[in-house]
Short mmCIF file of C-alpha atoms in Angstrom, two decimals:
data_model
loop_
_atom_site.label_atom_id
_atom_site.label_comp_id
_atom_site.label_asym_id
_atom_site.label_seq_id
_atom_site.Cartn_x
_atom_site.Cartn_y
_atom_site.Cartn_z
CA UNK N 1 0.00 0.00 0.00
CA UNK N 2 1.19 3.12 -0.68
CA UNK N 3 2.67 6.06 2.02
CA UNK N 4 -0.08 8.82 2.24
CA UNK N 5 0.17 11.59 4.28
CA UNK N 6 -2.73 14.03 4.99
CA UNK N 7 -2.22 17.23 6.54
CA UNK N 8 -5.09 19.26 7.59
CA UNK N 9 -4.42 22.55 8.81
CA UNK N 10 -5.80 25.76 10.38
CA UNK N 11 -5.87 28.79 7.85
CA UNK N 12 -2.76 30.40 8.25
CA UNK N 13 -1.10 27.98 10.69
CA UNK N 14 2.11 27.17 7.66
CA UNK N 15 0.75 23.80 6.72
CA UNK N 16 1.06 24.23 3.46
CA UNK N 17 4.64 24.93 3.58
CA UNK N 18 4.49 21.75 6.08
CA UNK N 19 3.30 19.67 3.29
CA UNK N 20 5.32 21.21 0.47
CA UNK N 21 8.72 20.88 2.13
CA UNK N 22 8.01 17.18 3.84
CA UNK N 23 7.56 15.90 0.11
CA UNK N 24 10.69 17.64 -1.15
CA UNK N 25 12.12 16.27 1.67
CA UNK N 26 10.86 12.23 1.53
CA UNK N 27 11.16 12.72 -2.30
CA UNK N 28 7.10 11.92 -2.86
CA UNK N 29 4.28 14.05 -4.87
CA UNK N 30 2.47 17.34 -3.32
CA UNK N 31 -1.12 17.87 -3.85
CA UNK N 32 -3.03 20.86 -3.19
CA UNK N 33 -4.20 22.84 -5.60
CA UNK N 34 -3.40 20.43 -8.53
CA UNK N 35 -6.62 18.61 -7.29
CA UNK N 36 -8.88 21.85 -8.03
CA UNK N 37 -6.74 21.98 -11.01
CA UNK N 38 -8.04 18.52 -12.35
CA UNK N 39 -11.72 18.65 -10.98
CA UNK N 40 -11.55 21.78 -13.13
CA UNK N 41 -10.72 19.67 -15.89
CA UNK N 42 -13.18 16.91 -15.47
CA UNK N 43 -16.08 19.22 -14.20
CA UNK N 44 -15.87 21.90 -16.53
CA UNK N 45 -16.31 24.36 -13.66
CA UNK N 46 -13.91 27.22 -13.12
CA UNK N 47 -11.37 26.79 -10.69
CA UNK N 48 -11.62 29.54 -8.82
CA UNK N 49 -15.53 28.27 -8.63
CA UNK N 50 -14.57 25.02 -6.96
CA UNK N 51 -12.09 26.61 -4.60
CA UNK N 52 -14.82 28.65 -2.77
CA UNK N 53 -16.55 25.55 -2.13
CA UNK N 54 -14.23 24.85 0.80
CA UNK N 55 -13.00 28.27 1.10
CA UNK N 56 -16.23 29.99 1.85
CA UNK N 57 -18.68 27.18 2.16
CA UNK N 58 -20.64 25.04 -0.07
CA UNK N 59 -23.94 25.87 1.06
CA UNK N 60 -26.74 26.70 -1.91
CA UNK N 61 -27.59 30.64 -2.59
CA UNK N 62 -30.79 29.06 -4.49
CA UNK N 63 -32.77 26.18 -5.36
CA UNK N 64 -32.66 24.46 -8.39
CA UNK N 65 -33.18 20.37 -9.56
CA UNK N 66 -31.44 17.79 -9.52
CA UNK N 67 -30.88 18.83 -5.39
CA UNK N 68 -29.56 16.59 -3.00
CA UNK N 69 -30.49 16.41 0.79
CA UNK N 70 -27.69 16.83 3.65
CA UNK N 71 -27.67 17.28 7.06
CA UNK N 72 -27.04 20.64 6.70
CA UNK N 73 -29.20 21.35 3.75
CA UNK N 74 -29.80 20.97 0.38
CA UNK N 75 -26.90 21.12 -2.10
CA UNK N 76 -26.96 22.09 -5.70
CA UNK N 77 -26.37 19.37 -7.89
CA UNK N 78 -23.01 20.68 -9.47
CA UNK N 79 -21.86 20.97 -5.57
CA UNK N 80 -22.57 17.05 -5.25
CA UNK N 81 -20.80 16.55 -8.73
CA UNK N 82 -17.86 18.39 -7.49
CA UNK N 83 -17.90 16.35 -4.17
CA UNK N 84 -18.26 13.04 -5.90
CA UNK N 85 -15.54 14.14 -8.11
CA UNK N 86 -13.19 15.35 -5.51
CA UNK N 87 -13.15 11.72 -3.67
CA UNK N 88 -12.59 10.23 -7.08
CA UNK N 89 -9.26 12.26 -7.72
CA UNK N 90 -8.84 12.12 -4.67
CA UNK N 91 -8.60 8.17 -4.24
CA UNK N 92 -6.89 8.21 -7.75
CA UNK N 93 -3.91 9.82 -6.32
CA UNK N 94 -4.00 8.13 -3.34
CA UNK N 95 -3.40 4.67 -5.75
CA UNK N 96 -0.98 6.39 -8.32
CA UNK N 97 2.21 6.67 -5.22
CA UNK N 98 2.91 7.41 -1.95
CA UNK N 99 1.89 11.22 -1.92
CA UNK N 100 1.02 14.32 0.48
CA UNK N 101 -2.21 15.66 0.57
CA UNK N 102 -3.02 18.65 2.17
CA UNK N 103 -6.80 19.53 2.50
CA UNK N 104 -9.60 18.25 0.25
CA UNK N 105 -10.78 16.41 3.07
CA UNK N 106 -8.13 13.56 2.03
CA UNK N 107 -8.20 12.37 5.57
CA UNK N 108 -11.64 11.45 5.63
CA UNK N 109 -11.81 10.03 2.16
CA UNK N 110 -8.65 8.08 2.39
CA UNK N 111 -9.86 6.40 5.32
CA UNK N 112 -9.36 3.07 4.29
CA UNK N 113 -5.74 3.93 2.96
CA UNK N 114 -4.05 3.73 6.36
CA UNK N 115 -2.92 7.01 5.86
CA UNK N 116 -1.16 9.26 8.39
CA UNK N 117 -3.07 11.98 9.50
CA UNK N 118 -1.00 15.28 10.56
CA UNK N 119 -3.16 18.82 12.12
CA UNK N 120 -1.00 21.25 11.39
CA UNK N 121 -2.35 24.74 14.10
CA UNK N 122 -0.89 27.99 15.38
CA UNK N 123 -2.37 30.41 17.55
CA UNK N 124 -4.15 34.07 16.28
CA UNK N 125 -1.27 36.02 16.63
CA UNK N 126 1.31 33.87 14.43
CA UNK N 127 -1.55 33.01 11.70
CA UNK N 128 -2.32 37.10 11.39
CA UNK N 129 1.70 37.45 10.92
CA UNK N 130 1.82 34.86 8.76
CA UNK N 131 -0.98 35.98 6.73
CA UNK N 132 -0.11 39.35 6.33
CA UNK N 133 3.49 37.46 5.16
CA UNK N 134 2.22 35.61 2.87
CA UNK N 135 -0.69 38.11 1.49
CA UNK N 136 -0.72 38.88 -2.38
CA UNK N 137 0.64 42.34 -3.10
CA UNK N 138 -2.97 44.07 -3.82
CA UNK N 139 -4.38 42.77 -0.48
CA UNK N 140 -4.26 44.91 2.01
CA UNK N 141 -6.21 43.94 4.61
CA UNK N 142 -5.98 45.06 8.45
CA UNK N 143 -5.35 42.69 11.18
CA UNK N 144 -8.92 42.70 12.42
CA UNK N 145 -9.75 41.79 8.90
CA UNK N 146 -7.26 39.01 8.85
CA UNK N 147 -8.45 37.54 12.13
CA UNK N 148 -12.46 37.42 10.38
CA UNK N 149 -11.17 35.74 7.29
CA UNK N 150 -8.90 33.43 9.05
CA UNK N 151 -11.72 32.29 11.45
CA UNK N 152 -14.32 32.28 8.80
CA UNK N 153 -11.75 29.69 6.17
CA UNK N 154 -11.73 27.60 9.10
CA UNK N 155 -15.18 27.61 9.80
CA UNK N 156 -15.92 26.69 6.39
CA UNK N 157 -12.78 23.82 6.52
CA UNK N 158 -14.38 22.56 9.48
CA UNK N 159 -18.14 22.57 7.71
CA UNK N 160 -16.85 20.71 5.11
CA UNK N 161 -15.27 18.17 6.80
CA UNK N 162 -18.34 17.50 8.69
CA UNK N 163 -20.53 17.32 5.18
CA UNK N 164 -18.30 14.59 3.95
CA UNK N 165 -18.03 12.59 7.49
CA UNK N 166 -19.19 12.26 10.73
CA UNK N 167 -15.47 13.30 12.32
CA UNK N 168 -14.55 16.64 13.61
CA UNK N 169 -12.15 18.49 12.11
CA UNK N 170 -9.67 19.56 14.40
CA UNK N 171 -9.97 17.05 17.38
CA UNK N 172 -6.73 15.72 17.67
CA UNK N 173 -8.19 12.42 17.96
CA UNK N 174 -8.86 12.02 14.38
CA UNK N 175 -4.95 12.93 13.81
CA UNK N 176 -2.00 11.01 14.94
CA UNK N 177 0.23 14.20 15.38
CA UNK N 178 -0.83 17.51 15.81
CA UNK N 179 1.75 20.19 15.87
CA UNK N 180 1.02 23.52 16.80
CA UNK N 181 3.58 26.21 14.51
CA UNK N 182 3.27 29.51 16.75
CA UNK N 183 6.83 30.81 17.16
CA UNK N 184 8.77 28.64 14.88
CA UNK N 185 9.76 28.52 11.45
CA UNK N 186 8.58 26.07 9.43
CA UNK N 187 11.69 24.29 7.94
CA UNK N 188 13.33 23.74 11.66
CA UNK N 189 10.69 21.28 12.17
CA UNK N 190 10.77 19.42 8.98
CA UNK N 191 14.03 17.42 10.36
CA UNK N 192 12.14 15.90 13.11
CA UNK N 193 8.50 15.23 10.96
CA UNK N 194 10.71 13.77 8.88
CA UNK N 195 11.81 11.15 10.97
CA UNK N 196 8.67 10.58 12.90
CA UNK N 197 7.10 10.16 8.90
CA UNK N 198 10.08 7.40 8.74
CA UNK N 199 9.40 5.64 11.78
CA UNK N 200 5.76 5.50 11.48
CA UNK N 201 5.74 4.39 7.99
CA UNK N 202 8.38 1.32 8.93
CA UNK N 203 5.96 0.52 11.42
CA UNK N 204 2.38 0.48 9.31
CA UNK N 205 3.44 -0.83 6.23
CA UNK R 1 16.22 29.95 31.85
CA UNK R 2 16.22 26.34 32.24
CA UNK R 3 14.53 24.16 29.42
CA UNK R 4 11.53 22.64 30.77
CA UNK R 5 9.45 20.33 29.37
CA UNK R 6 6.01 19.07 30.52
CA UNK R 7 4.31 15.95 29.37
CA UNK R 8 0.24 15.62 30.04
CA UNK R 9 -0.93 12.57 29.29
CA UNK R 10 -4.24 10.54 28.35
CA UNK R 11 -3.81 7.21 31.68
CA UNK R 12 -2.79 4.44 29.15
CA UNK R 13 -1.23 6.51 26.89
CA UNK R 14 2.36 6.13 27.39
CA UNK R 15 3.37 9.65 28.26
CA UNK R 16 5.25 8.29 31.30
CA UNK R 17 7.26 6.21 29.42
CA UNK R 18 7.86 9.07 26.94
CA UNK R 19 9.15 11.29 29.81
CA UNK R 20 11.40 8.55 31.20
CA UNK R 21 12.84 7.65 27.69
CA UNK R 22 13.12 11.53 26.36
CA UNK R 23 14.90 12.18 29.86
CA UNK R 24 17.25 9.68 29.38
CA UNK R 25 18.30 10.81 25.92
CA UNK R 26 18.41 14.20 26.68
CA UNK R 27 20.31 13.59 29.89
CA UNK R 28 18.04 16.16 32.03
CA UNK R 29 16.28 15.04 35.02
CA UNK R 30 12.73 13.34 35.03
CA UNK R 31 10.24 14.02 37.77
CA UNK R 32 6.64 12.51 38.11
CA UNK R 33 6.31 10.40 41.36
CA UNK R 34 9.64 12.06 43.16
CA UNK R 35 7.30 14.72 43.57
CA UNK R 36 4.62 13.18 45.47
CA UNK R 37 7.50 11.65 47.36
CA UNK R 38 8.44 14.94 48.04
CA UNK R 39 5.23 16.84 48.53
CA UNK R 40 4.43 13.58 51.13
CA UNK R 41 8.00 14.65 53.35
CA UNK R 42 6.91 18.47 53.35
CA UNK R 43 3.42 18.18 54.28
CA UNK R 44 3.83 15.01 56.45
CA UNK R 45 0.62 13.12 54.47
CA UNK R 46 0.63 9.78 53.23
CA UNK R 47 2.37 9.53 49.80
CA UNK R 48 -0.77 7.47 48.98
CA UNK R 49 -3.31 10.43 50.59
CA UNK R 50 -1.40 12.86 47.58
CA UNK R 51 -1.58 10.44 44.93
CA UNK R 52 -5.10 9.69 45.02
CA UNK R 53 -5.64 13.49 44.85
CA UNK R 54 -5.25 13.81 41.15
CA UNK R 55 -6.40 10.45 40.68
CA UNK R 56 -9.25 9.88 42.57
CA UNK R 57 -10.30 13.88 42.58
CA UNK R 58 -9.93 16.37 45.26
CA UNK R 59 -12.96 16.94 46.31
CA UNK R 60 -14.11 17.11 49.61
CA UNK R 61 -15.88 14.03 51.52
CA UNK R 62 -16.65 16.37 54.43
CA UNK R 63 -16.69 19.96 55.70
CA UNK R 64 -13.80 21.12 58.28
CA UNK R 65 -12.49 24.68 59.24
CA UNK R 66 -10.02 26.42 57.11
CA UNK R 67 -11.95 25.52 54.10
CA UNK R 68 -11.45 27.21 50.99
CA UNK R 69 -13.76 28.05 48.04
CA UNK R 70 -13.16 27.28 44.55
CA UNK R 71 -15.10 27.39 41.72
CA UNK R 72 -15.60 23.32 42.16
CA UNK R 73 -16.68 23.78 45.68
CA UNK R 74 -14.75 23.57 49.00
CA UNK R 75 -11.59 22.30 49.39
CA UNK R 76 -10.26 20.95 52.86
CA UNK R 77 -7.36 22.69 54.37
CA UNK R 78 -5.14 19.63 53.99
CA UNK R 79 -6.01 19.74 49.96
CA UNK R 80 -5.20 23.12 49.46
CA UNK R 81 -2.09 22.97 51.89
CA UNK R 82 -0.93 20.23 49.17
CA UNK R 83 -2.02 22.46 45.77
CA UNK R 84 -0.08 24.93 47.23
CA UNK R 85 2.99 22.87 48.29
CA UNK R 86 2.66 21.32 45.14
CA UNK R 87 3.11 24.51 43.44
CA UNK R 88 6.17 25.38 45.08
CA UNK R 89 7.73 22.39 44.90
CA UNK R 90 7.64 22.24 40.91
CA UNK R 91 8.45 25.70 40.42
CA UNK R 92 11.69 24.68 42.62
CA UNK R 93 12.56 21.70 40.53
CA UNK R 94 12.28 24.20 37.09
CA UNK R 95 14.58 26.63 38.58
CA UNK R 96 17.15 23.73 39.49
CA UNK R 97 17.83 23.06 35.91
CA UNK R 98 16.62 21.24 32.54
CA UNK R 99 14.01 18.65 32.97
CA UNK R 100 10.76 16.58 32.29
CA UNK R 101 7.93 16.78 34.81
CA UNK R 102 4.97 14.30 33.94
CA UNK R 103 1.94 15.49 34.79
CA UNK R 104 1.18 17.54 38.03
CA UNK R 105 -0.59 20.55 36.10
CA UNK R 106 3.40 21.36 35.42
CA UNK R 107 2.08 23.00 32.01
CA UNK R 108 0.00 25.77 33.60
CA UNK R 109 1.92 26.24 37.03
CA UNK R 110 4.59 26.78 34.70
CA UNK R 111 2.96 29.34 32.54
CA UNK R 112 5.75 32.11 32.48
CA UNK R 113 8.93 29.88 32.64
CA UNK R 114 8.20 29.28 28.66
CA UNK R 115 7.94 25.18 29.28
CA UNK R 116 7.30 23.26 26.41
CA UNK R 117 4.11 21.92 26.34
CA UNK R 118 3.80 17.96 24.91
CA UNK R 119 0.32 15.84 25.23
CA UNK R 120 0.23 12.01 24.84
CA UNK R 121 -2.94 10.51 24.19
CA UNK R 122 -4.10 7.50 22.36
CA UNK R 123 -6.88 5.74 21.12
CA UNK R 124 -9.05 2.95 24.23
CA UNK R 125 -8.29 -0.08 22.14
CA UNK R 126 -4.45 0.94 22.79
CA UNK R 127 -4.85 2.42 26.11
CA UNK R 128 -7.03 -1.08 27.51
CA UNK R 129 -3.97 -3.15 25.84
CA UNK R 130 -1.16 -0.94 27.90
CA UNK R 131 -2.87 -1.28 31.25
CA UNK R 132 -3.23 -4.56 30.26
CA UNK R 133 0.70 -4.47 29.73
CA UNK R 134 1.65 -2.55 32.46
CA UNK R 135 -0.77 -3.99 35.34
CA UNK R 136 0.57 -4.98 38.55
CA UNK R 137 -0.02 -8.89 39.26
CA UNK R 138 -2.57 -8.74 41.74
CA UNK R 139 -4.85 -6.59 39.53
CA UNK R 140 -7.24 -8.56 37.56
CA UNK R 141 -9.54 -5.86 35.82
CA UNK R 142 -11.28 -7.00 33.06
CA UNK R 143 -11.22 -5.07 30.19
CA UNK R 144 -14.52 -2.94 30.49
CA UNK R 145 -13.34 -1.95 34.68
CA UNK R 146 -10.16 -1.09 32.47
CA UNK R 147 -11.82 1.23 30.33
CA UNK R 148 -14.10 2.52 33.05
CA UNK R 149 -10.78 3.16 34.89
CA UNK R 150 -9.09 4.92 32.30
CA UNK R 151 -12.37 7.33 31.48
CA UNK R 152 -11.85 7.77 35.10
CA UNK R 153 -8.77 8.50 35.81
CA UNK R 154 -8.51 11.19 32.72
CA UNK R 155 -11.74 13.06 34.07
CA UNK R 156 -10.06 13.35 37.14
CA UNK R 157 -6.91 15.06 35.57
CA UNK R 158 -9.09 17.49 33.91
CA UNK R 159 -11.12 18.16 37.24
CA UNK R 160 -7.57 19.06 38.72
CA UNK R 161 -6.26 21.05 35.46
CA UNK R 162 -9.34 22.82 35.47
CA UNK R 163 -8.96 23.47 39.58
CA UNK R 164 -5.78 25.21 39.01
CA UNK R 165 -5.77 26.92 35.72
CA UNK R 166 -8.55 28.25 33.34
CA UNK R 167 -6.80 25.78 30.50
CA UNK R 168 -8.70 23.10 28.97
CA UNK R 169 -6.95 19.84 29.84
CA UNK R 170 -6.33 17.90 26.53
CA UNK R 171 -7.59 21.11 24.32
CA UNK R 172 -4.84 21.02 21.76
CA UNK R 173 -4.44 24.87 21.37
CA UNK R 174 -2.75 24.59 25.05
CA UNK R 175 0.48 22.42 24.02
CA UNK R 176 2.92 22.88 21.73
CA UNK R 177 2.78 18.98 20.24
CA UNK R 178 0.03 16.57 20.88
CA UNK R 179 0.97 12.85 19.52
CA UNK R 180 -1.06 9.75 19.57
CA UNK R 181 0.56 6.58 20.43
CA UNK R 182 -1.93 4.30 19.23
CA UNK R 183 -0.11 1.48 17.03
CA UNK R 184 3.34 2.87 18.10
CA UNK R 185 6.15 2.02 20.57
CA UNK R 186 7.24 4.46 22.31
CA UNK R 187 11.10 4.21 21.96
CA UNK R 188 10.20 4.45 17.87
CA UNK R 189 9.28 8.08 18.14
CA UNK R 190 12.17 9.45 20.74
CA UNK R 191 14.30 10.09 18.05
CA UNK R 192 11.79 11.87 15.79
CA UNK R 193 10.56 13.86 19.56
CA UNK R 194 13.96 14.59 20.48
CA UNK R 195 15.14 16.29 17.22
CA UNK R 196 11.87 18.63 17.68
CA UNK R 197 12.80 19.40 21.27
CA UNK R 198 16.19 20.20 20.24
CA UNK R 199 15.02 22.24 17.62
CA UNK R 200 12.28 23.89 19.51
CA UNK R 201 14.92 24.88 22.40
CA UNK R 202 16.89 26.45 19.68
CA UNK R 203 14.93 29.17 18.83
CA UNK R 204 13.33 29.61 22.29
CA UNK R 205 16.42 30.12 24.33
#
């Protein structure tokens, strides 16, 4: 069976850069946006369309056929497309290699792929630094701003997660190592997630 | 400043032997049950009396003088005497020098001496299976009294966390690494938990 390693993180919080630098490390393939990329590809949606499905929720503006009940509503029927889609790709990868995944929901999809699971957090005052960091030249929000979007991404992450299982995103028991990045850089604790990666990997498989 | 580090940990778990095994590769000093033995000389109780107070709870069986309120009730003079005592005593051992304390609320009566902050915790399949393990002869719990022991025993640490400090006990925001042992032995991951505390001492001292 192949390595997989899922990192879900808090808005903000550097897991990206987690993810990014533990596969150039271990030598394995990086998804992120490359899966928005391909459901682009296979949906016909716009990117930028399916990325503010997790970004800023996934919950219907109107009603329209072809509808499907949740527990927390009604979703439009390109929504379920793009959800039935997503765990496709997303179990395609998962089969291609060993692989990082951050986001997606890849933790809850792959969970029959004895994956590990990594929460990757930080508290307010390092995500707000490294969002304003990290922000695109022609943003210029303030740090009250920051704070709103950061907790609204996450309430979205965490609403999606909870659409597509019954686990809560966040509670470290659905993770096996949740590292919290307030007050360090990023690549001075790739070293030791390295290893740990290692050693849990000799173990499982 | 001395580098401290404080272990919390789900009963079962394996955070003790974490502590012990991270001591002895870091060659600092390890305290979890010296400082009952301690607390026991200063106060003149029963080193069994101060054990049972964080695992059996601390609260009162009966009303005496001297009592003091907290927002749990009314604590017995003797109780408080040993909170207090307690207090002192571990803020004495973390100005000695480096070192691991294992439980005792170290993490918040250490607030400002800029500990780091680990959590253990594991799944109850793996928890049942290590008392199981680690169970003196003459106890013969089955494993549901095991479970019902270990449910126990952890809402009992959180009682006392939440007697001395406003911190959630097991909320992952308050540590600095949270890892779950389930399907792992311990000495696997001291290598990959000693390069992070290496690294993490780095940049905080």
């Amino acid at each position: 069976m192949n390595k997989i390693i899922t990192i879900s993180r808090e808005f903000g919080s550097g897991g990206k850069e987690v993810g990014k630098r533990l596969a150039d490390e271990l030598e394995i393939a990086y998804y992120d946006e490359e899966i928005i990329t391909k459901l682009a590809k296979e949906t016909g949606m716009s990117e930028e369309y399916i990325q503010n499905i997790s970004e800023k929720g996934i919950y219907p503006q109107s009603f329209n056929f072809g509808r499907t009940f949740t527990r927390f509503g009604v979703l439009q029927s390109n929504q379920t497309e793009i959800l039935v889609k997503q765990q496709e790709i997303i179990k395609k990868i998962a089969e291609k290699g060993n692989c990082i995944i951050v986001g997606r929901g890849a933790d809850v999809i792959l969970r029959d792929y004895n994956t590990l699971n990594i929460f990757v957090y930080s508290d307010m005052e390092s995500k707000i630094n490294r969002c304003k960091m990290k922000a695109p030249e022609n943003e210029n929000l303030s740090e009250k701003e920051l704070e709103k979007k950061i907790v609204q991404v996450d309430k979205n992450r965490k609403k999606f997660h909870e659409l597509i299982s019954n686990l809560e995103w966040g509670d470290k028991k659905n993770y096996h190592l949740c590292i919290n990045t307030a007050g360090l850089e990023i690549k001075e604790i790739i070293p030791a997630l390295t290893e740990y990666i290692r050693e849990w990997f000799r173990r499982k498989i």
